[in-house]
Amino acid sequence: MPRPPTRPAALTGKVFRGSDALASGRLTRGRLRSSAWRRVFPDVYACSSLTVDHRLRARAAARLLVPAAVVSGRSAAALWGVDLAGAYDDVECTVDATCRGGAVQGVRLTRRALPAQDVTSRDGVRVTTPLRTALDLARIEPPEEAVVCVDRFLQQSRRVTLEEARAAAETLTGPGCRRVRAAVARADGLAESPQETRTRLLLHAAPLPRPTAQYVVRDAESRFVARVDFAWPEAKLALEYEGIWHGAPQNVGRDRRRLNALTAAGWTVLFVTAADLADPVALIARVAAALQASGYARRRSPTAP
């Protein structure tokens, strides 16, 4: 049986530059290539006892590769506890326009001036504030993805309100400010998953009455029944995005009880999956048919008998 790797105490549980470890004599080249360490960036290694996720890589980039940088964009969102980047996606950093550093593999550098009030410290590195992070996410292309990211950040971080983001967006000037305002205006900060945001944007773009997001359904005695992703209360029609986790054995019983309660309260529930989002015409037609079947359109029409 192979012996577990031995690690110098000074490097155990740490992220470090390989060249520094070699120069100090703590490691030899052979030991640096052992299973005790995981390569994070060129010349940057992590103890294999650590989980290499985007947060770790963002901290490593800012501490060891580009010390003058401010972690920004999706990487800043990761440091604020919101997962918008994969573990090995490029780390997004901002440096001053006068910074002369070159390209760094695995790091995406943006050169711009950041006001001091837009920068703070977290996890031992400089990072954009939650408000600046939200505005930077609104610059993402394509525009729909920007709305998805802003929604996700507002809902999960709970550090910025939609009203604060919209107010700040109105004060922006310069390139991209219109794009930021448009994305923040379309966000609602309520969606509990990216697919819910995509569903909402699809519904809003369709020739349908706009639904209410995250609607609380109550029975005839005003008792809580369920909260649904989207609702047309007058039609007693709910639409739910059904992700993979709904089919997990531990969730099936709860979901069925919830559906039975909604049905008992007189509600019709439609379910949307990723496959439905890939066929928006059919999805919108299904929602329109359900609204028509409920008599909703007739009740809203001023010429209805």
XYZ file of C-alpha atoms in Angstrom:
305
model
C 0.000 0.000 0.000
C 1.452 3.423 -0.959
C 2.428 5.627 1.933
C 0.467 8.891 2.343
C 2.398 11.933 1.124
C 4.354 13.901 3.691
C 4.094 17.663 3.714
C 6.188 20.352 5.397
C 4.146 21.895 8.206
C 4.647 25.383 6.738
C 2.847 24.346 3.532
C 0.165 22.076 4.967
C -3.298 23.462 4.210
C -1.762 26.369 2.273
C -1.633 27.799 -1.231
C 1.860 28.824 -2.316
C 4.200 29.566 -5.172
C 6.122 26.520 -6.207
C 9.236 28.568 -6.994
C 9.239 29.976 -3.449
C 8.943 26.487 -1.940
C 11.883 25.312 -4.065
C 14.022 28.359 -3.280
C 13.436 27.960 0.456
C 14.356 24.283 0.354
C 10.978 23.193 1.742
C 10.358 21.093 -1.362
C 12.341 19.492 -4.137
C 11.047 19.383 -7.701
C 10.199 15.737 -7.251
C 8.203 16.337 -4.085
C 6.424 19.318 -5.681
C 5.145 16.953 -8.378
C 3.774 14.521 -5.789
C 0.111 13.919 -4.943
C 0.512 16.105 -1.841
C -0.079 19.204 -3.978
C -2.476 20.325 -6.665
C -1.499 22.788 -9.363
C -3.865 25.767 -9.319
C -2.096 28.150 -11.715
C 1.333 28.081 -13.331
C 3.764 28.065 -10.376
C 0.871 28.162 -7.866
C 0.017 25.040 -5.866
C -2.490 24.104 -3.166
C -2.235 21.480 -0.480
C -4.286 18.495 -1.676
C -6.242 18.617 1.588
C -7.919 21.792 0.276
C -10.919 21.909 -2.036
C -9.912 23.727 -5.193
C -12.993 25.760 -6.060
C -13.388 29.166 -7.650
C -13.105 30.951 -4.312
C -9.731 29.383 -3.605
C -8.482 30.192 -7.091
C -9.696 33.802 -6.810
C -7.849 34.261 -3.534
C -4.730 32.627 -4.964
C -4.771 34.861 -8.042
C -5.147 38.050 -6.024
C -2.538 37.128 -3.405
C 0.127 35.445 -5.494
C -0.259 36.268 -9.176
C -1.595 39.818 -9.421
C -1.181 41.422 -5.960
C -2.327 44.801 -7.289
C -5.626 43.344 -8.514
C -9.154 43.659 -7.189
C -11.263 40.511 -7.581
C -14.334 41.471 -9.602
C -17.242 40.171 -11.684
C -18.269 36.539 -11.240
C -15.172 35.914 -9.123
C -16.169 38.675 -6.707
C -19.624 37.092 -6.540
C -17.942 33.819 -5.530
C -16.140 35.548 -2.660
C -19.493 36.979 -1.558
C -20.874 33.429 -1.457
C -22.663 33.265 -4.819
C -21.574 30.597 -7.295
C -21.658 32.072 -10.788
C -18.347 30.638 -12.016
C -17.061 27.121 -12.391
C -14.072 25.979 -10.360
C -11.673 26.347 -13.274
C -13.258 29.292 -15.078
C -10.915 32.238 -15.504
C -10.631 34.363 -12.376
C -11.878 37.897 -13.084
C -9.746 40.700 -11.717
C -9.547 44.446 -12.190
C -6.299 46.398 -12.199
C -5.633 50.090 -12.597
C -5.348 51.312 -16.159
C -1.700 52.191 -15.508
C -0.784 48.651 -14.406
C 1.824 47.174 -16.739
C 1.395 43.510 -15.891
C 1.022 41.095 -18.786
C -1.397 38.261 -19.410
C -1.686 35.570 -16.747
C -2.964 32.124 -17.685
C -6.277 31.459 -15.963
C -6.859 35.118 -15.027
C -8.974 37.603 -16.990
C -7.733 41.127 -16.353
C -9.779 44.286 -16.873
C -7.976 47.620 -16.774
C -10.037 50.482 -15.353
C -10.100 52.912 -12.475
C -12.169 51.725 -9.515
C -13.254 54.373 -6.988
C -12.039 53.629 -3.468
C -15.612 53.284 -2.211
C -16.152 50.393 -4.649
C -13.364 48.270 -3.156
C -13.284 46.398 0.141
C -11.483 43.419 1.676
C -12.773 39.876 2.030
C -10.995 36.604 2.681
C -7.727 38.488 2.846
C -7.915 39.961 -0.657
C -9.273 43.114 -2.237
C -12.666 42.645 -3.857
C -15.373 44.850 -5.319
C -18.139 45.767 -2.884
C -21.441 43.900 -3.204
C -23.057 46.895 -4.920
C -20.220 47.299 -7.441
C -20.239 43.528 -7.993
C -23.959 43.614 -8.832
C -23.410 46.440 -11.330
C -20.463 44.649 -12.919
C -22.556 41.503 -13.334
C -25.123 43.607 -15.186
C -22.486 44.294 -17.881
C -22.230 40.629 -18.846
C -23.111 39.631 -22.387
C -25.487 38.398 -23.637
C -28.052 40.610 -21.891
C -30.167 37.684 -20.680
C -27.169 36.190 -18.893
C -26.585 39.539 -17.176
C -30.125 39.449 -15.765
C -29.618 35.842 -14.638
C -26.408 36.774 -12.816
C -27.860 39.890 -11.185
C -30.922 37.963 -9.992
C -28.752 35.190 -8.593
C -26.450 37.605 -6.801
C -29.234 39.687 -5.255
C -31.199 36.641 -4.121
C -28.291 34.646 -2.693
C -25.995 37.288 -1.243
C -28.724 39.323 0.473
C -26.216 42.184 0.651
C -27.781 44.503 -1.921
C -31.431 45.251 -2.571
C -32.889 45.593 -6.033
C -33.807 49.191 -5.214
C -30.187 49.982 -4.266
C -28.887 48.416 -7.463
C -31.361 50.324 -9.623
C -30.602 53.622 -7.893
C -26.858 53.106 -8.364
C -27.329 52.123 -12.006
C -29.123 55.404 -12.677
C -26.026 57.354 -11.606
C -23.641 55.511 -13.937
C -22.090 57.243 -16.906
C -19.716 56.117 -19.606
C -19.486 53.000 -21.791
C -21.901 50.236 -20.895
C -24.073 52.288 -18.545
C -27.205 51.732 -20.638
C -26.579 48.010 -20.660
C -26.257 48.003 -16.883
C -29.469 49.964 -16.402
C -31.343 47.666 -18.778
C -30.186 44.497 -16.994
C -30.956 45.812 -13.516
C -34.361 47.023 -14.686
C -35.203 43.500 -15.905
C -33.963 41.806 -12.729
C -36.312 41.137 -9.828
C -33.998 39.516 -7.259
C -36.609 36.864 -6.465
C -35.662 33.912 -8.642
C -34.278 30.956 -6.714
C -32.419 29.510 -9.696
C -31.015 30.747 -13.027
C -33.672 28.747 -14.859
C -36.413 30.594 -12.999
C -35.001 33.877 -14.266
C -34.861 32.505 -17.816
C -38.466 31.349 -17.486
C -39.564 34.768 -16.241
C -37.816 36.574 -19.098
C -39.481 34.246 -21.582
C -42.924 34.830 -20.067
C -42.424 38.600 -20.022
C -41.402 38.628 -23.675
C -44.502 36.665 -24.716
C -47.938 38.140 -25.550
C -49.329 36.937 -22.223
C -50.527 38.684 -19.058
C -47.507 39.045 -16.809
C -47.493 36.610 -13.902
C -46.639 37.410 -10.311
C -43.325 35.895 -9.242
C -42.941 33.985 -5.960
C -46.648 34.184 -5.219
C -48.049 32.882 -1.919
C -51.190 30.798 -2.435
C -53.730 30.746 0.392
C -56.935 28.762 0.771
C -60.462 30.085 1.336
C -59.655 30.565 5.042
C -56.455 32.508 4.194
C -54.253 29.665 5.372
C -50.902 29.196 3.678
C -50.933 26.541 0.954
C -47.704 27.031 -1.005
C -45.438 29.560 -2.606
C -45.229 29.123 -6.370
C -42.640 30.389 -8.855
C -45.175 32.213 -11.059
C -48.879 32.770 -10.698
C -51.894 34.261 -12.430
C -54.032 34.562 -9.285
C -57.262 35.465 -11.066
C -56.955 32.298 -13.139
C -55.712 30.240 -10.194
C -52.924 29.096 -12.497
C -49.399 28.449 -11.249
C -46.267 27.704 -13.218
C -43.332 25.967 -11.556
C -39.837 25.394 -12.864
C -38.999 21.761 -12.163
C -35.268 21.142 -11.817
C -33.523 17.809 -11.475
C -33.625 17.971 -7.665
C -37.437 17.693 -7.712
C -37.112 14.109 -8.908
C -34.843 13.093 -6.044
C -36.461 10.404 -3.857
C -36.356 12.593 -0.750
C -38.355 15.322 -2.525
C -41.033 13.302 -4.337
C -43.347 12.846 -1.356
C -43.163 16.493 -0.331
C -43.782 17.690 -3.905
C -46.831 15.453 -4.271
C -48.333 16.690 -1.006
C -47.719 20.259 -2.134
C -49.347 19.625 -5.526
C -52.333 17.957 -3.858
C -52.755 20.986 -1.567
C -52.694 23.385 -4.518
C -55.209 21.263 -6.424
C -57.489 21.120 -3.371
C -57.356 24.919 -3.221
C -58.640 25.040 -6.795
C -55.339 25.779 -8.535
C -53.980 24.356 -11.773
C -50.210 23.834 -11.856
C -48.063 23.725 -14.983
C -44.495 22.485 -14.821
C -41.570 23.751 -16.884
C -38.336 21.868 -17.508
C -35.117 22.688 -19.343
C -36.550 20.901 -22.393
C -39.557 23.264 -22.344
C -37.285 26.308 -22.292
C -35.613 24.938 -25.413
C -39.013 25.050 -27.174
C -40.441 28.420 -26.099
C -43.192 28.502 -28.736
C -44.745 25.303 -27.424
C -44.357 26.447 -23.816
C -46.087 29.782 -24.402
C -48.871 28.048 -26.295
C -49.392 25.694 -23.342
C -49.608 28.599 -20.881
C -51.980 30.518 -23.170
C -54.240 27.470 -23.481
C -54.333 27.032 -19.710
C -55.240 30.698 -19.215
C -57.974 30.426 -21.815
C -59.335 27.238 -20.261
C -59.603 29.020 -16.909
C -61.752 31.750 -18.421
C -59.123 34.315 -17.422
C -59.074 36.068 -20.802
C -62.849 36.332 -20.905
C -63.009 37.777 -17.378
C -60.448 40.451 -18.233
C -62.016 41.435 -21.559
C -64.260 44.526 -21.315
C -66.486 43.049 -24.057
C -66.900 39.662 -22.388
C -70.525 38.749 -21.667
